[in-house]
Short mmCIF file of C-alpha atoms in Angstrom, two decimals:
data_model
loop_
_atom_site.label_atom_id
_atom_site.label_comp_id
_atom_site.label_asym_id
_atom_site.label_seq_id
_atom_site.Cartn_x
_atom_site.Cartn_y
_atom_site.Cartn_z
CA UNK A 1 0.00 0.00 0.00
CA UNK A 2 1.75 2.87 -1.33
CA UNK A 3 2.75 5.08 2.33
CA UNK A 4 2.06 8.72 0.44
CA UNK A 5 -1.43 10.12 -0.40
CA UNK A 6 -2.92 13.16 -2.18
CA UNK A 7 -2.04 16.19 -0.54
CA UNK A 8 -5.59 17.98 -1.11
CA UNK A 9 -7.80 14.18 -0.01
CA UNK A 10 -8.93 14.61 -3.55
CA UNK A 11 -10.87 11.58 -5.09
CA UNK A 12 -9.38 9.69 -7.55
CA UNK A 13 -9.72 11.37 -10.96
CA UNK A 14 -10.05 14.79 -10.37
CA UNK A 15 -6.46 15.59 -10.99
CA UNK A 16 -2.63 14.65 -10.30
CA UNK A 17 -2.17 16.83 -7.14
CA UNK A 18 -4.95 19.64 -7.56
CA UNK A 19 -6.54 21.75 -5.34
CA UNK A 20 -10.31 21.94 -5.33
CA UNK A 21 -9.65 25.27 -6.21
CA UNK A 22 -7.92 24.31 -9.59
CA UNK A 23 -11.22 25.72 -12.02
CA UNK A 24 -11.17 28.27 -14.80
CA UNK A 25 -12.19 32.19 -13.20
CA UNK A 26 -14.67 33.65 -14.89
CA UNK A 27 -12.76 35.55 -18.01
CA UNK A 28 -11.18 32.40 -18.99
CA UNK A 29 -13.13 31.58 -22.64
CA UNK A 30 -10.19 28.79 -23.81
CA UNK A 31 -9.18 26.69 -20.97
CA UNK A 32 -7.17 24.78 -22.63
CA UNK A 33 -4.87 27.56 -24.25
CA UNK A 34 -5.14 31.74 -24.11
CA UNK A 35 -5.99 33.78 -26.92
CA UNK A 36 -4.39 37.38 -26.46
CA UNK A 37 -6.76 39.88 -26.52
CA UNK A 38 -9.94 37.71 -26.68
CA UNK A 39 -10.34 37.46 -22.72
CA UNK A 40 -10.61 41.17 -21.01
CA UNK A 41 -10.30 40.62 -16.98
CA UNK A 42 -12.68 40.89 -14.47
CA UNK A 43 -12.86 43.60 -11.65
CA UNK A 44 -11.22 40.89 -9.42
CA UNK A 45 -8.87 39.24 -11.55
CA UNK A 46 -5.51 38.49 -11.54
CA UNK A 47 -3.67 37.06 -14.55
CA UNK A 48 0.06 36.34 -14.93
CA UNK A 49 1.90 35.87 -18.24
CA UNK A 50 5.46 34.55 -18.19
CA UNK A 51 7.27 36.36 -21.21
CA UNK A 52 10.79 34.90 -20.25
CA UNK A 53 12.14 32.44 -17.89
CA UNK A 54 16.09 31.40 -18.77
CA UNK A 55 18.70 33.43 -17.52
CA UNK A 56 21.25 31.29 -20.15
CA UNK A 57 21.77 30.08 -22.64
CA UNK A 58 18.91 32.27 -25.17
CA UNK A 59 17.15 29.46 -26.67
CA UNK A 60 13.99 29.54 -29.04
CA UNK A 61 11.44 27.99 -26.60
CA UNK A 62 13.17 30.17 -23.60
CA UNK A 63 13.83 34.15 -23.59
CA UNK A 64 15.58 35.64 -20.61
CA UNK A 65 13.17 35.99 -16.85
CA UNK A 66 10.42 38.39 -17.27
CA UNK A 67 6.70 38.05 -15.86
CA UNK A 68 3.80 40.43 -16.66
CA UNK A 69 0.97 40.81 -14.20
CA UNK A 70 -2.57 42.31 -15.29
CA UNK A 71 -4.79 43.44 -12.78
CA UNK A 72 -7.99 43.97 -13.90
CA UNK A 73 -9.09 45.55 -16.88
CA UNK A 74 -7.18 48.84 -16.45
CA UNK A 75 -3.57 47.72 -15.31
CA UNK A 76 -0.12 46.09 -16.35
CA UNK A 77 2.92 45.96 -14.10
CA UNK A 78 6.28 44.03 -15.47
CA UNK A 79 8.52 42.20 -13.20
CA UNK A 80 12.15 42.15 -14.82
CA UNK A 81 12.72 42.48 -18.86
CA UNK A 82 15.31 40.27 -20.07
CA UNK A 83 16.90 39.96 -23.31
CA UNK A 84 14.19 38.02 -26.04
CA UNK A 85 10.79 39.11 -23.36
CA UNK A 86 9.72 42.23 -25.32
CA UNK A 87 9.68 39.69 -28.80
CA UNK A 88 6.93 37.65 -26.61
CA UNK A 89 5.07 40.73 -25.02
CA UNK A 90 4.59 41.30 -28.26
CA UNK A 91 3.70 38.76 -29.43
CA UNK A 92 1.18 38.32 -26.61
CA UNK A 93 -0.52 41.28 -28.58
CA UNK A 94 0.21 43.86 -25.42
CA UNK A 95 0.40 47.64 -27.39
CA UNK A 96 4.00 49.01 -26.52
CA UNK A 97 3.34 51.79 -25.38
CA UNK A 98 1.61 50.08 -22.67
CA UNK A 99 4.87 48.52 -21.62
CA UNK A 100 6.02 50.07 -18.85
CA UNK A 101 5.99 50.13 -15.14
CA UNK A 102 8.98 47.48 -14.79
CA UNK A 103 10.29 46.40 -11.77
CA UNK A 104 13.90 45.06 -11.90
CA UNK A 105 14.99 42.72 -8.98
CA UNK A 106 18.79 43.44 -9.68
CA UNK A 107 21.18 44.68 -12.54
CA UNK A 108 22.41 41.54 -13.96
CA UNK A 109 21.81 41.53 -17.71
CA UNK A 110 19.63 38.59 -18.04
CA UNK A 111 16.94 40.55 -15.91
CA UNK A 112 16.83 43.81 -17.42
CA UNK A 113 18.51 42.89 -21.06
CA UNK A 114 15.29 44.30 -22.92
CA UNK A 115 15.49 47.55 -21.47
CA UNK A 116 17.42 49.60 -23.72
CA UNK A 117 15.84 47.64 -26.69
CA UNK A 118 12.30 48.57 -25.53
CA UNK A 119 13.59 52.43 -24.55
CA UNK A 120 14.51 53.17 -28.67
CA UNK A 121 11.76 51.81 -30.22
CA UNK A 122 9.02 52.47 -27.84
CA UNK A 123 8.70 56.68 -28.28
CA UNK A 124 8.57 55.58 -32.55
CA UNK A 125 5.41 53.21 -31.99
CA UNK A 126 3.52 56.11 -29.39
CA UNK A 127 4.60 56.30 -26.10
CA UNK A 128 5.47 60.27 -25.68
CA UNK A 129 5.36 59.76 -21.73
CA UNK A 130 8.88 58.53 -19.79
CA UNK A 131 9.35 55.22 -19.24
CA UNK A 132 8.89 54.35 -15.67
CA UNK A 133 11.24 51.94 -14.31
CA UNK A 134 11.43 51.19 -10.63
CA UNK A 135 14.46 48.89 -8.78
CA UNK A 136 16.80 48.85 -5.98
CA UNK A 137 19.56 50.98 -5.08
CA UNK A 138 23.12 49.24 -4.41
CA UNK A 139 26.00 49.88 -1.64
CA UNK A 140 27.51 52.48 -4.07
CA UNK A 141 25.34 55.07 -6.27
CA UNK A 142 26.88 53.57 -9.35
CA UNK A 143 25.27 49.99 -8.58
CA UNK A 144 21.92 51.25 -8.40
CA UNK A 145 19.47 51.47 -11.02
CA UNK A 146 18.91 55.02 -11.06
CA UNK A 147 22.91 55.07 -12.27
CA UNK A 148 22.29 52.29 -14.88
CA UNK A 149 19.40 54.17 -16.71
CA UNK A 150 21.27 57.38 -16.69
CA UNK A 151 24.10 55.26 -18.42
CA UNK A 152 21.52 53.39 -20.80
CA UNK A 153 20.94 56.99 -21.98
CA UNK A 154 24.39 57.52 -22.25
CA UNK A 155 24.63 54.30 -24.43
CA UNK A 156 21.72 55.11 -26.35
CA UNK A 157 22.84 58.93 -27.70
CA UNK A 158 22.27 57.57 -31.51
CA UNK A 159 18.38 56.80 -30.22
CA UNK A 160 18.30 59.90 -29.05
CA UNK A 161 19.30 61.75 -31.54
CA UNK A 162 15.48 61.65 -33.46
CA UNK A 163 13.87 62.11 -30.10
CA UNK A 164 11.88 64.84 -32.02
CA UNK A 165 8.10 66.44 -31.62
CA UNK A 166 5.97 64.40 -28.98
CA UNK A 167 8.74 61.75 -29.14
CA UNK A 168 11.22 63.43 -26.64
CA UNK A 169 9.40 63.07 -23.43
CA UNK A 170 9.36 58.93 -24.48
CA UNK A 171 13.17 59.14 -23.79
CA UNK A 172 12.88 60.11 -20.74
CA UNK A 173 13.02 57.39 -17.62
CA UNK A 174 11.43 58.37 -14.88
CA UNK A 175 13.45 56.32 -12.29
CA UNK A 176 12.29 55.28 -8.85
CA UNK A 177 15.18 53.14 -6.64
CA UNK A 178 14.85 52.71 -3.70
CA UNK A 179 16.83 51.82 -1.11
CA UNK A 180 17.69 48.13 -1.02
CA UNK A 181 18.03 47.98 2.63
CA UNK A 182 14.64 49.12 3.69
CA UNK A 183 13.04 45.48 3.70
CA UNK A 184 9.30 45.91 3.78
CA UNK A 185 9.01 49.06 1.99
CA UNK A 186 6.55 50.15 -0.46
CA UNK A 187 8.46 51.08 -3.65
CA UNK A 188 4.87 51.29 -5.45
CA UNK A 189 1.58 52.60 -4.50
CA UNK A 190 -0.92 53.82 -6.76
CA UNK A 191 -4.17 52.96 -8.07
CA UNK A 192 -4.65 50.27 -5.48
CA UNK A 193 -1.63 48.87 -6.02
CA UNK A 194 1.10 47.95 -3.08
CA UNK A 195 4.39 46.48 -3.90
CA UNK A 196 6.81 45.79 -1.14
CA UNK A 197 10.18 45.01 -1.36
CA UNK A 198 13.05 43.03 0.72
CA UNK A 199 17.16 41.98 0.23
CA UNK A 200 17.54 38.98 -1.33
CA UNK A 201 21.32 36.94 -0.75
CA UNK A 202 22.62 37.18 -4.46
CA UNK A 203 26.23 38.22 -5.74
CA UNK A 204 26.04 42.21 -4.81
CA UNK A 205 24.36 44.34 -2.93
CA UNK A 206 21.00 45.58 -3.80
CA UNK A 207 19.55 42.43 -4.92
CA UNK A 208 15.50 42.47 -4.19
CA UNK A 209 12.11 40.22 -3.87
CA UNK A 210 8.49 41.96 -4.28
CA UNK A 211 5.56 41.58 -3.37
CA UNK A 212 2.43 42.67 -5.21
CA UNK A 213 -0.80 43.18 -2.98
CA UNK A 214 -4.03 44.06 -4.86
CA UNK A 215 -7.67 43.83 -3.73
CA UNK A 216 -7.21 40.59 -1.78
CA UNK A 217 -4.97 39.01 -4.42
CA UNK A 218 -0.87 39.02 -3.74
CA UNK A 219 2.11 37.91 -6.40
CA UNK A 220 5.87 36.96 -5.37
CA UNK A 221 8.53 37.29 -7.67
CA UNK A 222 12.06 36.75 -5.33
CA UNK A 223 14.18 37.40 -7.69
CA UNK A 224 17.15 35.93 -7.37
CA UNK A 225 19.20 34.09 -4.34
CA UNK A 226 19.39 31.50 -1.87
CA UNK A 227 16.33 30.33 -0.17
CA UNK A 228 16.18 32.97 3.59
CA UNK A 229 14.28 33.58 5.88
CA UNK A 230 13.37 37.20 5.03
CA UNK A 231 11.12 36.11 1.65
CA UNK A 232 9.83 33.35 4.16
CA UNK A 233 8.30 36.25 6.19
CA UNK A 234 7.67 38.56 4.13
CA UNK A 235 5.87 36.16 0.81
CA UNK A 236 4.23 34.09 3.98
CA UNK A 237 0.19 33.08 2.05
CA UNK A 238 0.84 34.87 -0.64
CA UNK A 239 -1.42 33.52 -3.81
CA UNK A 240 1.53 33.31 -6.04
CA UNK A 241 4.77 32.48 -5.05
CA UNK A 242 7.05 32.67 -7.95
CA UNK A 243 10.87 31.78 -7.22
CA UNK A 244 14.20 31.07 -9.33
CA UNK A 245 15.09 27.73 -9.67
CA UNK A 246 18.81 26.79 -10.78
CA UNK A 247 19.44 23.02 -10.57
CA UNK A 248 22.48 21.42 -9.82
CA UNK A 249 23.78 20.39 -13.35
CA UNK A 250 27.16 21.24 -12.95
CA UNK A 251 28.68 17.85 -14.30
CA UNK A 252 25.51 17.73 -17.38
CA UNK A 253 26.91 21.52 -18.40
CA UNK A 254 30.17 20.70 -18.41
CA UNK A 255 29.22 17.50 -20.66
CA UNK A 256 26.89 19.49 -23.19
CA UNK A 257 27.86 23.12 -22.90
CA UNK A 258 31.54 22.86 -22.07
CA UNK A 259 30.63 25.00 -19.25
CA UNK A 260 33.67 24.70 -16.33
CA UNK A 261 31.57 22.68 -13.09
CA UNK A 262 34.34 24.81 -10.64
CA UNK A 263 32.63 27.92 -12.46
CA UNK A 264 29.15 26.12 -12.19
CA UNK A 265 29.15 25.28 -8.97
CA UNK A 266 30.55 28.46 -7.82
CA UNK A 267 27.32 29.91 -9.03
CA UNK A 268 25.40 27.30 -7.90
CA UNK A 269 26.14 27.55 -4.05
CA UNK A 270 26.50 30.86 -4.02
CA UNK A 271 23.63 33.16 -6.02
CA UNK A 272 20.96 30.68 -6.62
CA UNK A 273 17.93 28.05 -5.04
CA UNK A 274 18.24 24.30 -6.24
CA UNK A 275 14.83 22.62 -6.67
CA UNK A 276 15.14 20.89 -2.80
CA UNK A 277 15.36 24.50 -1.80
CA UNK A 278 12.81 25.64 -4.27
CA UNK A 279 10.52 23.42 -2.51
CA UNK A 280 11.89 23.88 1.47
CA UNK A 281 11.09 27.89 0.37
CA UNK A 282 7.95 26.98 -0.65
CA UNK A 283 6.92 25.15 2.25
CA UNK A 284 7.82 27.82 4.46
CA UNK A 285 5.68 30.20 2.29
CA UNK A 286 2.26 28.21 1.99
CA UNK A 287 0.93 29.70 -1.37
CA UNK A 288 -2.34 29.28 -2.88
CA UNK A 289 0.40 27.89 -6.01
CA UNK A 290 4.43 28.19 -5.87
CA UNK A 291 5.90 28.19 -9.43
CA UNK A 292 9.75 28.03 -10.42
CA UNK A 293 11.09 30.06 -13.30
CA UNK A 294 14.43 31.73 -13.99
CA UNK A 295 15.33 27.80 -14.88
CA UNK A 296 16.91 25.78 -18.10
CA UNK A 297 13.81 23.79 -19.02
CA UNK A 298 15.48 21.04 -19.92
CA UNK A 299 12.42 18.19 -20.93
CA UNK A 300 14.26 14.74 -19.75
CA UNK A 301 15.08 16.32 -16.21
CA UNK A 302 11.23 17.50 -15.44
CA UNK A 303 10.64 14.74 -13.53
CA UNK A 304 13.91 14.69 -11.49
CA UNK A 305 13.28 18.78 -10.40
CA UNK A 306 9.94 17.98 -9.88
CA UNK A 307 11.09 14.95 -7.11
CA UNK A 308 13.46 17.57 -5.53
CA UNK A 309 10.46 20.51 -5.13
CA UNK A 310 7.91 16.87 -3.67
CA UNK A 311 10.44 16.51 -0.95
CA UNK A 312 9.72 18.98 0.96
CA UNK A 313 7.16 20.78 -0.81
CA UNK A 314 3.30 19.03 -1.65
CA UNK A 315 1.05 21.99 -2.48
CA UNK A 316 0.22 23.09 -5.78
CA UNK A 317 3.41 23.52 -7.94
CA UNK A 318 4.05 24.61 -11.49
CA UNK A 319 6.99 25.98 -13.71
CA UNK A 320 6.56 29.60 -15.39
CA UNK A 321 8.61 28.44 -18.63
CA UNK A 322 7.34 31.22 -22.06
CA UNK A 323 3.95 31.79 -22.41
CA UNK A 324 3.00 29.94 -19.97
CA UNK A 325 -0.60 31.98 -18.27
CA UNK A 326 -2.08 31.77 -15.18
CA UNK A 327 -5.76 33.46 -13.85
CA UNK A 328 -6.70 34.05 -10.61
CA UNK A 329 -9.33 35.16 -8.35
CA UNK A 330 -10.17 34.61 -4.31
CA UNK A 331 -11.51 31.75 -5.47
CA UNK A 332 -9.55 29.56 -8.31
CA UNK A 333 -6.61 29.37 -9.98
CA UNK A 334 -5.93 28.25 -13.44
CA UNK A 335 -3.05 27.36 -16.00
CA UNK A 336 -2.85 27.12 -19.63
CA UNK A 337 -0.24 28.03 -22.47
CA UNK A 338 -0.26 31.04 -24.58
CA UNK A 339 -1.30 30.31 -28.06
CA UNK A 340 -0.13 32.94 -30.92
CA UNK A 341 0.66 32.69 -34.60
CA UNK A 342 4.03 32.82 -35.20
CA UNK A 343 4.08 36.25 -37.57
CA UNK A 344 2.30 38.44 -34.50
CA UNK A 345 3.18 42.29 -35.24
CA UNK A 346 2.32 44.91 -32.98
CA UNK A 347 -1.25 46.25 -31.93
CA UNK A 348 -2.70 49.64 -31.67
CA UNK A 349 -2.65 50.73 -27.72
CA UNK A 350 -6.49 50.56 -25.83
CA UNK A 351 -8.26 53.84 -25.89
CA UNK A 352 -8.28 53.89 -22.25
CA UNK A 353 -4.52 53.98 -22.74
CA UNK A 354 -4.38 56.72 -25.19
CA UNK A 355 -6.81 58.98 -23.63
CA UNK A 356 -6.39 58.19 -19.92
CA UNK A 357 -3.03 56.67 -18.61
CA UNK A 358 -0.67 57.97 -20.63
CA UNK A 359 -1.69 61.43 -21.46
CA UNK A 360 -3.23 62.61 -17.89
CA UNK A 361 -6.55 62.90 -19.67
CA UNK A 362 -5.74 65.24 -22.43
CA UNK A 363 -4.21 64.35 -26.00
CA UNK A 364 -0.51 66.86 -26.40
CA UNK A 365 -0.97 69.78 -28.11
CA UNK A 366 0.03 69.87 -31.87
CA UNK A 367 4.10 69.88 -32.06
CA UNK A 368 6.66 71.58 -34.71
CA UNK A 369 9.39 68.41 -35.78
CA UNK A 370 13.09 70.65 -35.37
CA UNK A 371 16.21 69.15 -35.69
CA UNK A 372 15.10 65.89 -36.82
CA UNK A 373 17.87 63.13 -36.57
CA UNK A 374 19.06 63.02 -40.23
CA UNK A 375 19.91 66.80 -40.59
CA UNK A 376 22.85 66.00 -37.74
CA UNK A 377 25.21 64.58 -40.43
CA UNK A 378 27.63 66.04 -42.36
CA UNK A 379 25.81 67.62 -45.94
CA UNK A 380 28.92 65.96 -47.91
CA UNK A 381 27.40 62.76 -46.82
CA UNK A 382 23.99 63.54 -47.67
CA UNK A 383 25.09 64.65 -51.23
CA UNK A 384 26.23 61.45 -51.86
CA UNK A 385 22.89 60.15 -51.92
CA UNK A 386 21.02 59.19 -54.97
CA UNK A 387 17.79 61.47 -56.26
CA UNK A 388 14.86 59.03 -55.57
CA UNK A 389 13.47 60.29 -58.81
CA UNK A 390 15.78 57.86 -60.33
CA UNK A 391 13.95 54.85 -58.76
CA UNK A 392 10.19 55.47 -57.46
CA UNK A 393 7.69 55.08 -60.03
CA UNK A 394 6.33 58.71 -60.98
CA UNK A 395 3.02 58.19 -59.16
CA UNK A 396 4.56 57.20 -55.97
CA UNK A 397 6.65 60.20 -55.41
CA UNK A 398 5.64 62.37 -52.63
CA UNK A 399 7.48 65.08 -50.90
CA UNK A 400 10.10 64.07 -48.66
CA UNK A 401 9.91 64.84 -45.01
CA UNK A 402 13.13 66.69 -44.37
CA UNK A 403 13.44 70.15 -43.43
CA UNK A 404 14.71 72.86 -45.54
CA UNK A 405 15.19 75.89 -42.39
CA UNK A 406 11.35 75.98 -42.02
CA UNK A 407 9.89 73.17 -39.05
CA UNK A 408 7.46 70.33 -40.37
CA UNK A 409 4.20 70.39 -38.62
CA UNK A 410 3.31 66.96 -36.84
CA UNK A 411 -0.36 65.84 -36.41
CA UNK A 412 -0.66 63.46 -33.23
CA UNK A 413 -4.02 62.49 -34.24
CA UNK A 414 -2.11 60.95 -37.40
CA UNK A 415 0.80 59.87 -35.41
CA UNK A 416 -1.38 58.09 -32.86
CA UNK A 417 -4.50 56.58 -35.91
CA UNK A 418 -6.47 58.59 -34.38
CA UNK A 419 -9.59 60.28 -36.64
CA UNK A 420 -8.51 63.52 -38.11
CA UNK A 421 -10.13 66.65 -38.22
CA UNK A 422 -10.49 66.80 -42.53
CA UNK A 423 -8.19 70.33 -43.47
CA UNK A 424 -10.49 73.27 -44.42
CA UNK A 425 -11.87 73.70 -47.94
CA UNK A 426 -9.72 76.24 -50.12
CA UNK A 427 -11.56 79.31 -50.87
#
């Protein structure tokens, strides 16, 4: 007679290890598989999207960590933004300029890779507000991330260059870091929103968990680090408990990747939670459903990181690999996979967006483009060019959009597809 039993007393076909509480909420239409933008959110709705989950090696099934939580109908928080995440938000069909609010847990590239990728393009496709970015500080000013914007700026002076019209402001980051130390304070609070913070052991200094707390529903991302007793205080019921999980594969790298096991297990012991302590962690916590991302997915060793989270861990457990989508409410919880054609392009923001959280209620004024990007090289260059007239069909010609002394009037009703107000008739 086998000496284990079902963890929830649940009778015998309702479900591997599942919680009575394992049911579809009420916006889930699919429950096998979410459709972006077919499934708007209730008042009292939670829903999680992982849009990255391996810190290395990049891999086509695997971009680097990033989650995105919706709350609502009305509002999108990011949690890290690592290299490859910002292909599957949008592929995931979320308008860019609605990217924003990100919280980074620390600066190591694989969490905040995306960043300057998402900070050029972002201003071109709409959003003429600052990206908001808020993380920790670290022992020096120079580690924080208040310092590491102001040098992604730095790094980014081409991009800046055609800030022009409504476009500058978009180049802006409006920063908030806070300071790492403080564990238990609110580095967030707006709109009913709450996000706490707390040190997390990893590498340097100004490492960081949070917490999300909104109308009775909470979210953990740790971050990075060794299982500790301050994320099992401060993450203690929480409905999601999301932690890294590296596993100790320091012998398998070394016989696939060529990776050194001294430099692997260095890592290892030092910066990261194996899958026994992924599930000891867990334990401690008591969530409604732990998850591990921030993990090699590797398919033939499921079942061996899956033993190591049973042993100390027998609550509800699942891995936040890409795409993978979770709902909740006070009441149920449920998991599918994002399912997307594979030639998704970008979508037009909401009109909540563009006439409420991005523009404090009011569309900008009409702007005059000056000292657009391509009049800042030399004219010797620019007379090497060829006249157009020599290769566009007559009837596609139109004139060019450069300036001549005089500024070029831009029309943010065009700029944003927004109806236009039809020129007046010549007299």
């Amino acid at each position: 007679m086998a000496a284990e039993s079902n963890a929830y007393g649940a009778p015998p076909g309702t479900g591997i290890s599942m919680p009575p509480y394992y049911q579809p909420t009420p916006s889930v239409k699919n429950r096998n598989n979410y459709i972006p933008q077919t499934e708007p959110l209730g008042p009292d709705e939670m829903r999680i999207i992982f849009m990255g989950s391996n810190p290395w090696p990049p891999r086509m099934s695997q971009a680097s960590t990033c989650m995105m939580v919706e709350l609502g109908p009305a509002k999108r928080l990011f949690f890290d933004l690592g290299p490859g995440s910002v292909r599957n938000i949008v592929a995931n069909q979320v308008p860019v300029p609605e990217i924003n609010d990100i919280f980074i847990s620390h600066l190591h590239i694989d969490h905040y890779g995306d960043l300057p990728y998402l900070w050029q393009f972002a201003p071109f496709n709409g959003r003429f507000k600052p990206l908001r970015v808020i993380g920790p500080s670290g022992r020096t000013p120079e580690m924080g991330t208040a310092a590491m914007c102001d040098h992604l700026k730095k790094m980014g002076a081409w991009t800046a260059a055609w800030a022009i019209g409504p476009m500058a402001d978009g180049y802006d980051i409006e920063v908030t870091e806070f300071d790492f130390r403080d564990d238990g304070g609110v580095c967030y609070d707006r709109d009913g929103v709450k996000v706490t913070h707390w040190r997390r052991s990893h590498a340097i200094d100004g490492a960081s968990a949070y917490r999300l707390d909104w109308n009775g529903l909470s979210f953990v991302w740790t971050g990075d680090g060794k299982p500790d007793r301050l994320t099992a205080e401060y993450a203690q019921g929480v409905d999601v408990f999301v932690t890294e999980m590296a596993v100790d594969l320091v012998n398998l790298w070394a016989l696939k990747q060529g990776v050194s096991p001294v430099m692997a297990a260095l890592t290892l012991d030092n910066f990261h939670t194996s899958h026994y302590g992924a599930g000891y962690l867990a334990n401690l916590v008591r969530p409604r459903l732990a998850m591990a991302t921030h993990v090699s997915y590797d398919r033939e060793l499921v079942g061996e990181m899956l033993a190591g989270v049973r042993l100390h861990y027998k609550g509800m457990f699942a891995f936040g690999i890409d795409h993978t989508v979770v709902n909740v409410t006070k009441d149920h919880v449920w998991i599918r996979e994002a399912a997307f054609p594979e030639t998704t392009n970008i979508v037009r923001p909401s009109p909540e967006w563009l006439l409420h959280t991005n523009f404090d209620d009011e569309l900008p004024e009409p702007s005059t483009v000056t000292n657009p990007f391509f009049a800042n090289q030399e004219q010797s260059v620019r007379d090497l060019e060829i006249d157009p007239a020599l290769f566009t069909p007559e009837d596609q010609m139109r004139p060019f959009a450069r300036p001549t002394g005089e500024t070029l009037p831009m029309d943010p009703a065009m700029t944003l597809g927004l109806p236009r107000t039809p020129p007046p008739e010549s007299a």
